[in-house]
Amino acid sequence: MSTLAKWAPAVAALVLVASPGLWRYSRHVITIAHEAGHALVALLTGRRLEGIKLNPDTSGVTVSRGRPTGVAVVLMYFAGYVTPSLLGLGAAALVTAGQVRPLLWATAVLLAGMLVMIRNAFGVLSVLLTGAVLFVVSWYATAEWQAAFALFVTWFLLLGGVRPVGELQRSRARGRAPRSDADQLARITRVPGLVWVLLFAAVVVGALFLGGRALLPVTA
């Protein structure tokens, strides 16, 4: 793979995240990962998952039943904003190990599992389109194109996981997100919402640093 081909996925991911016009559409993928994080942790902690909605404005809602307080619900709320970055970190590990096809198929399986719990038409369409792209690349693309696409997905998750945390705090500062994950955590734990936002930021920036460091030899 040429130097240009190695760096092009990172540049393309950065453009999608940094451009306001493009981010309005590409952010839907981050929302899918965000809500998948809520859903997965809800299931792992024994809560009853009732459904997921993905909205055209890039917001999403995951509904689960269980105790309104406690470690399980704290972990569930915390998972959303950090999941895209943690998925990106895991993807970086697979890419650097040369496990490109398993990465693509694992992502497709995750989307298929999520599709079962989607409860609105736009959400179904979003997940189906994302899954279709993954299927086409993993089934029909050459090994070189699969590697480039895997790099792009990895960089997009790592970079795209950072921006929503900044957007969250700006919305909170303007009083536009009274029911955000950070504020729900503040209500449950009595720890200020800003502290939770800073914890989100520490995780996503840390994942970007570690994931980027792992990927640098691949793109060099």
PDB file of N, CA and C in Angstrom, residues 27-28 30-36 38-39 49-64 114-127:
ATOM      1  N   ARG A  27     -22.259  11.982  11.420  1.00  0.00           N
ATOM      2  CA  ARG A  27     -22.462  11.822  12.858  1.00  0.00           C
ATOM      3  C   ARG A  27     -23.457  10.708  13.171  1.00  0.00           C
ATOM      4  N   HIS A  28     -24.309  10.356  12.207  1.00  0.00           N
ATOM      5  CA  HIS A  28     -25.270   9.274  12.447  1.00  0.00           C
ATOM      6  C   HIS A  28     -24.551   7.972  12.800  1.00  0.00           C
ATOM      7  N   ILE A  30     -21.738   7.710  14.435  1.00  0.00           N
ATOM      8  CA  ILE A  30     -21.317   7.841  15.834  1.00  0.00           C
ATOM      9  C   ILE A  30     -22.505   7.628  16.761  1.00  0.00           C
ATOM     10  N   THR A  31     -23.669   8.115  16.357  1.00  0.00           N
ATOM     11  CA  THR A  31     -24.877   7.904  17.169  1.00  0.00           C
ATOM     12  C   THR A  31     -25.216   6.417  17.264  1.00  0.00           C
ATOM     13  N   ILE A  32     -25.054   5.697  16.165  1.00  0.00           N
ATOM     14  CA  ILE A  32     -25.294   4.250  16.195  1.00  0.00           C
ATOM     15  C   ILE A  32     -24.377   3.594  17.225  1.00  0.00           C
ATOM     16  N   ALA A  33     -23.093   3.956  17.200  1.00  0.00           N
ATOM     17  CA  ALA A  33     -22.144   3.391  18.166  1.00  0.00           C
ATOM     18  C   ALA A  33     -22.488   3.812  19.588  1.00  0.00           C
ATOM     19  N   HIS A  34     -22.891   5.065  19.757  1.00  0.00           N
ATOM     20  CA  HIS A  34     -23.270   5.601  21.072  1.00  0.00           C
ATOM     21  C   HIS A  34     -24.409   4.780  21.675  1.00  0.00           C
ATOM     22  N   GLU A  35     -25.477   4.612  20.898  1.00  0.00           N
ATOM     23  CA  GLU A  35     -26.637   3.887  21.416  1.00  0.00           C
ATOM     24  C   GLU A  35     -26.338   2.392  21.571  1.00  0.00           C
ATOM     25  N   ALA A  36     -25.481   1.867  20.715  1.00  0.00           N
ATOM     26  CA  ALA A  36     -25.069   0.466  20.875  1.00  0.00           C
ATOM     27  C   ALA A  36     -24.352   0.270  22.200  1.00  0.00           C
ATOM     28  N   HIS A  38     -24.855   2.031  25.018  1.00  0.00           N
ATOM     29  CA  HIS A  38     -25.891   2.000  26.055  1.00  0.00           C
ATOM     30  C   HIS A  38     -26.558   0.627  26.105  1.00  0.00           C
ATOM     31  N   ALA A  39     -26.935   0.136  24.918  1.00  0.00           N
ATOM     32  CA  ALA A  39     -27.685  -1.120  24.845  1.00  0.00           C
ATOM     33  C   ALA A  39     -26.857  -2.304  25.334  1.00  0.00           C
ATOM     34  N   LEU A  49     -33.571  -4.633  28.093  1.00  0.00           N
ATOM     35  CA  LEU A  49     -33.517  -3.699  26.967  1.00  0.00           C
ATOM     36  C   LEU A  49     -34.833  -3.747  26.204  1.00  0.00           C
ATOM     37  N   GLU A  50     -35.481  -2.578  26.055  1.00  0.00           N
ATOM     38  CA  GLU A  50     -36.791  -2.538  25.415  1.00  0.00           C
ATOM     39  C   GLU A  50     -36.745  -1.986  23.995  1.00  0.00           C
ATOM     40  N   GLY A  51     -35.754  -1.181  23.673  1.00  0.00           N
ATOM     41  CA  GLY A  51     -35.696  -0.673  22.305  1.00  0.00           C
ATOM     42  C   GLY A  51     -34.738   0.490  22.147  1.00  0.00           C
ATOM     43  N   ILE A  52     -34.413   0.767  20.879  1.00  0.00           N
ATOM     44  CA  ILE A  52     -33.503   1.855  20.529  1.00  0.00           C
ATOM     45  C   ILE A  52     -34.142   2.673  19.413  1.00  0.00           C
ATOM     46  N   LYS A  53     -34.031   3.986  19.508  1.00  0.00           N
ATOM     47  CA  LYS A  53     -34.488   4.871  18.438  1.00  0.00           C
ATOM     48  C   LYS A  53     -33.322   5.753  17.981  1.00  0.00           C
ATOM     49  N   LEU A  54     -33.185   5.881  16.672  1.00  0.00           N
ATOM     50  CA  LEU A  54     -32.191   6.769  16.067  1.00  0.00           C
ATOM     51  C   LEU A  54     -32.950   7.819  15.276  1.00  0.00           C
ATOM     52  N   ASN A  55     -32.704   9.083  15.546  1.00  0.00           N
ATOM     53  CA  ASN A  55     -33.491  10.155  14.966  1.00  0.00           C
ATOM     54  C   ASN A  55     -32.744  10.913  13.862  1.00  0.00           C
ATOM     55  N   PRO A  56     -33.475  11.542  12.945  1.00  0.00           N
ATOM     56  CA  PRO A  56     -32.834  12.281  11.843  1.00  0.00           C
ATOM     57  C   PRO A  56     -31.921  13.418  12.299  1.00  0.00           C
ATOM     58  N   ASP A  57     -32.143  13.957  13.518  1.00  0.00           N
ATOM     59  CA  ASP A  57     -31.295  15.052  14.004  1.00  0.00           C
ATOM     60  C   ASP A  57     -30.004  14.543  14.651  1.00  0.00           C
ATOM     61  N   THR A  58     -29.700  13.263  14.482  1.00  0.00           N
ATOM     62  CA  THR A  58     -28.518  12.558  15.013  1.00  0.00           C
ATOM     63  C   THR A  58     -28.616  12.248  16.499  1.00  0.00           C
ATOM     64  N   SER A  59     -29.751  12.516  17.110  1.00  0.00           N
ATOM     65  CA  SER A  59     -29.936  12.102  18.498  1.00  0.00           C
ATOM     66  C   SER A  59     -30.408  10.658  18.524  1.00  0.00           C
ATOM     67  N   GLY A  60     -30.398  10.063  19.694  1.00  0.00           N
ATOM     68  CA  GLY A  60     -30.868   8.700  19.834  1.00  0.00           C
ATOM     69  C   GLY A  60     -31.340   8.442  21.257  1.00  0.00           C
ATOM     70  N   VAL A  61     -32.121   7.398  21.425  1.00  0.00           N
ATOM     71  CA  VAL A  61     -32.632   7.032  22.738  1.00  0.00           C
ATOM     72  C   VAL A  61     -32.582   5.516  22.877  1.00  0.00           C
ATOM     73  N   THR A  62     -32.044   5.052  23.999  1.00  0.00           N
ATOM     74  CA  THR A  62     -32.065   3.629  24.325  1.00  0.00           C
ATOM     75  C   THR A  62     -32.880   3.458  25.598  1.00  0.00           C
ATOM     76  N   VAL A  63     -33.911   2.635  25.529  1.00  0.00           N
ATOM     77  CA  VAL A  63     -34.813   2.447  26.665  1.00  0.00           C
ATOM     78  C   VAL A  63     -34.562   1.070  27.273  1.00  0.00           C
ATOM     79  N   SER A  64     -34.307   1.065  28.578  1.00  0.00           N
ATOM     80  CA  SER A  64     -34.140  -0.202  29.292  1.00  0.00           C
ATOM     81  C   SER A  64     -34.868  -0.105  30.622  1.00  0.00           C
ATOM     82  N   MET A 114     -27.991  -5.099  16.758  1.00  0.00           N
ATOM     83  CA  MET A 114     -28.640  -3.839  17.119  1.00  0.00           C
ATOM     84  C   MET A 114     -29.946  -3.643  16.351  1.00  0.00           C
ATOM     85  N   LEU A 115     -29.965  -4.104  15.092  1.00  0.00           N
ATOM     86  CA  LEU A 115     -31.145  -3.917  14.240  1.00  0.00           C
ATOM     87  C   LEU A 115     -32.390  -4.522  14.865  1.00  0.00           C
ATOM     88  N   VAL A 116     -32.218  -5.619  15.566  1.00  0.00           N
ATOM     89  CA  VAL A 116     -33.354  -6.301  16.192  1.00  0.00           C
ATOM     90  C   VAL A 116     -34.049  -5.396  17.208  1.00  0.00           C
ATOM     91  N   MET A 117     -33.289  -4.497  17.818  1.00  0.00           N
ATOM     92  CA  MET A 117     -33.844  -3.665  18.884  1.00  0.00           C
ATOM     93  C   MET A 117     -34.267  -2.271  18.419  1.00  0.00           C
ATOM     94  N   ILE A 118     -34.075  -1.943  17.140  1.00  0.00           N
ATOM     95  CA  ILE A 118     -34.465  -0.627  16.636  1.00  0.00           C
ATOM     96  C   ILE A 118     -35.980  -0.531  16.571  1.00  0.00           C
ATOM     97  N   ARG A 119     -36.509   0.611  17.006  1.00  0.00           N
ATOM     98  CA  ARG A 119     -37.961   0.762  17.107  1.00  0.00           C
ATOM     99  C   ARG A 119     -38.518   1.897  16.247  1.00  0.00           C
ATOM    100  N   ASN A 120     -37.746   2.424  15.298  1.00  0.00           N
ATOM    101  CA  ASN A 120     -38.308   3.436  14.398  1.00  0.00           C
ATOM    102  C   ASN A 120     -37.724   3.262  13.004  1.00  0.00           C
ATOM    103  N   ALA A 121     -38.441   3.763  11.996  1.00  0.00           N
ATOM    104  CA  ALA A 121     -38.070   3.533  10.598  1.00  0.00           C
ATOM    105  C   ALA A 121     -36.732   4.159  10.251  1.00  0.00           C
ATOM    106  N   PHE A 122     -36.488   5.373  10.718  1.00  0.00           N
ATOM    107  CA  PHE A 122     -35.218   6.018  10.396  1.00  0.00           C
ATOM    108  C   PHE A 122     -34.051   5.236  10.986  1.00  0.00           C
ATOM    109  N   GLY A 123     -34.230   4.722  12.182  1.00  0.00           N
ATOM    110  CA  GLY A 123     -33.181   3.923  12.798  1.00  0.00           C
ATOM    111  C   GLY A 123     -32.892   2.660  12.005  1.00  0.00           C
ATOM    112  N   VAL A 124     -33.941   1.990  11.551  1.00  0.00           N
ATOM    113  CA  VAL A 124     -33.757   0.786  10.730  1.00  0.00           C
ATOM    114  C   VAL A 124     -32.994   1.125   9.460  1.00  0.00           C
ATOM    115  N   LEU A 125     -33.387   2.225   8.806  1.00  0.00           N
ATOM    116  CA  LEU A 125     -32.722   2.638   7.572  1.00  0.00           C
ATOM    117  C   LEU A 125     -31.249   2.950   7.815  1.00  0.00           C
ATOM    118  N   SER A 126     -30.946   3.658   8.900  1.00  0.00           N
ATOM    119  CA  SER A 126     -29.563   4.021   9.209  1.00  0.00           C
ATOM    120  C   SER A 126     -28.690   2.795   9.417  1.00  0.00           C
ATOM    121  N   VAL A 127     -29.187   1.850  10.188  1.00  0.00           N
ATOM    122  CA  VAL A 127     -28.403   0.646  10.485  1.00  0.00           C
ATOM    123  C   VAL A 127     -28.259  -0.219   9.240  1.00  0.00           C
TER     124      VAL A 127
END
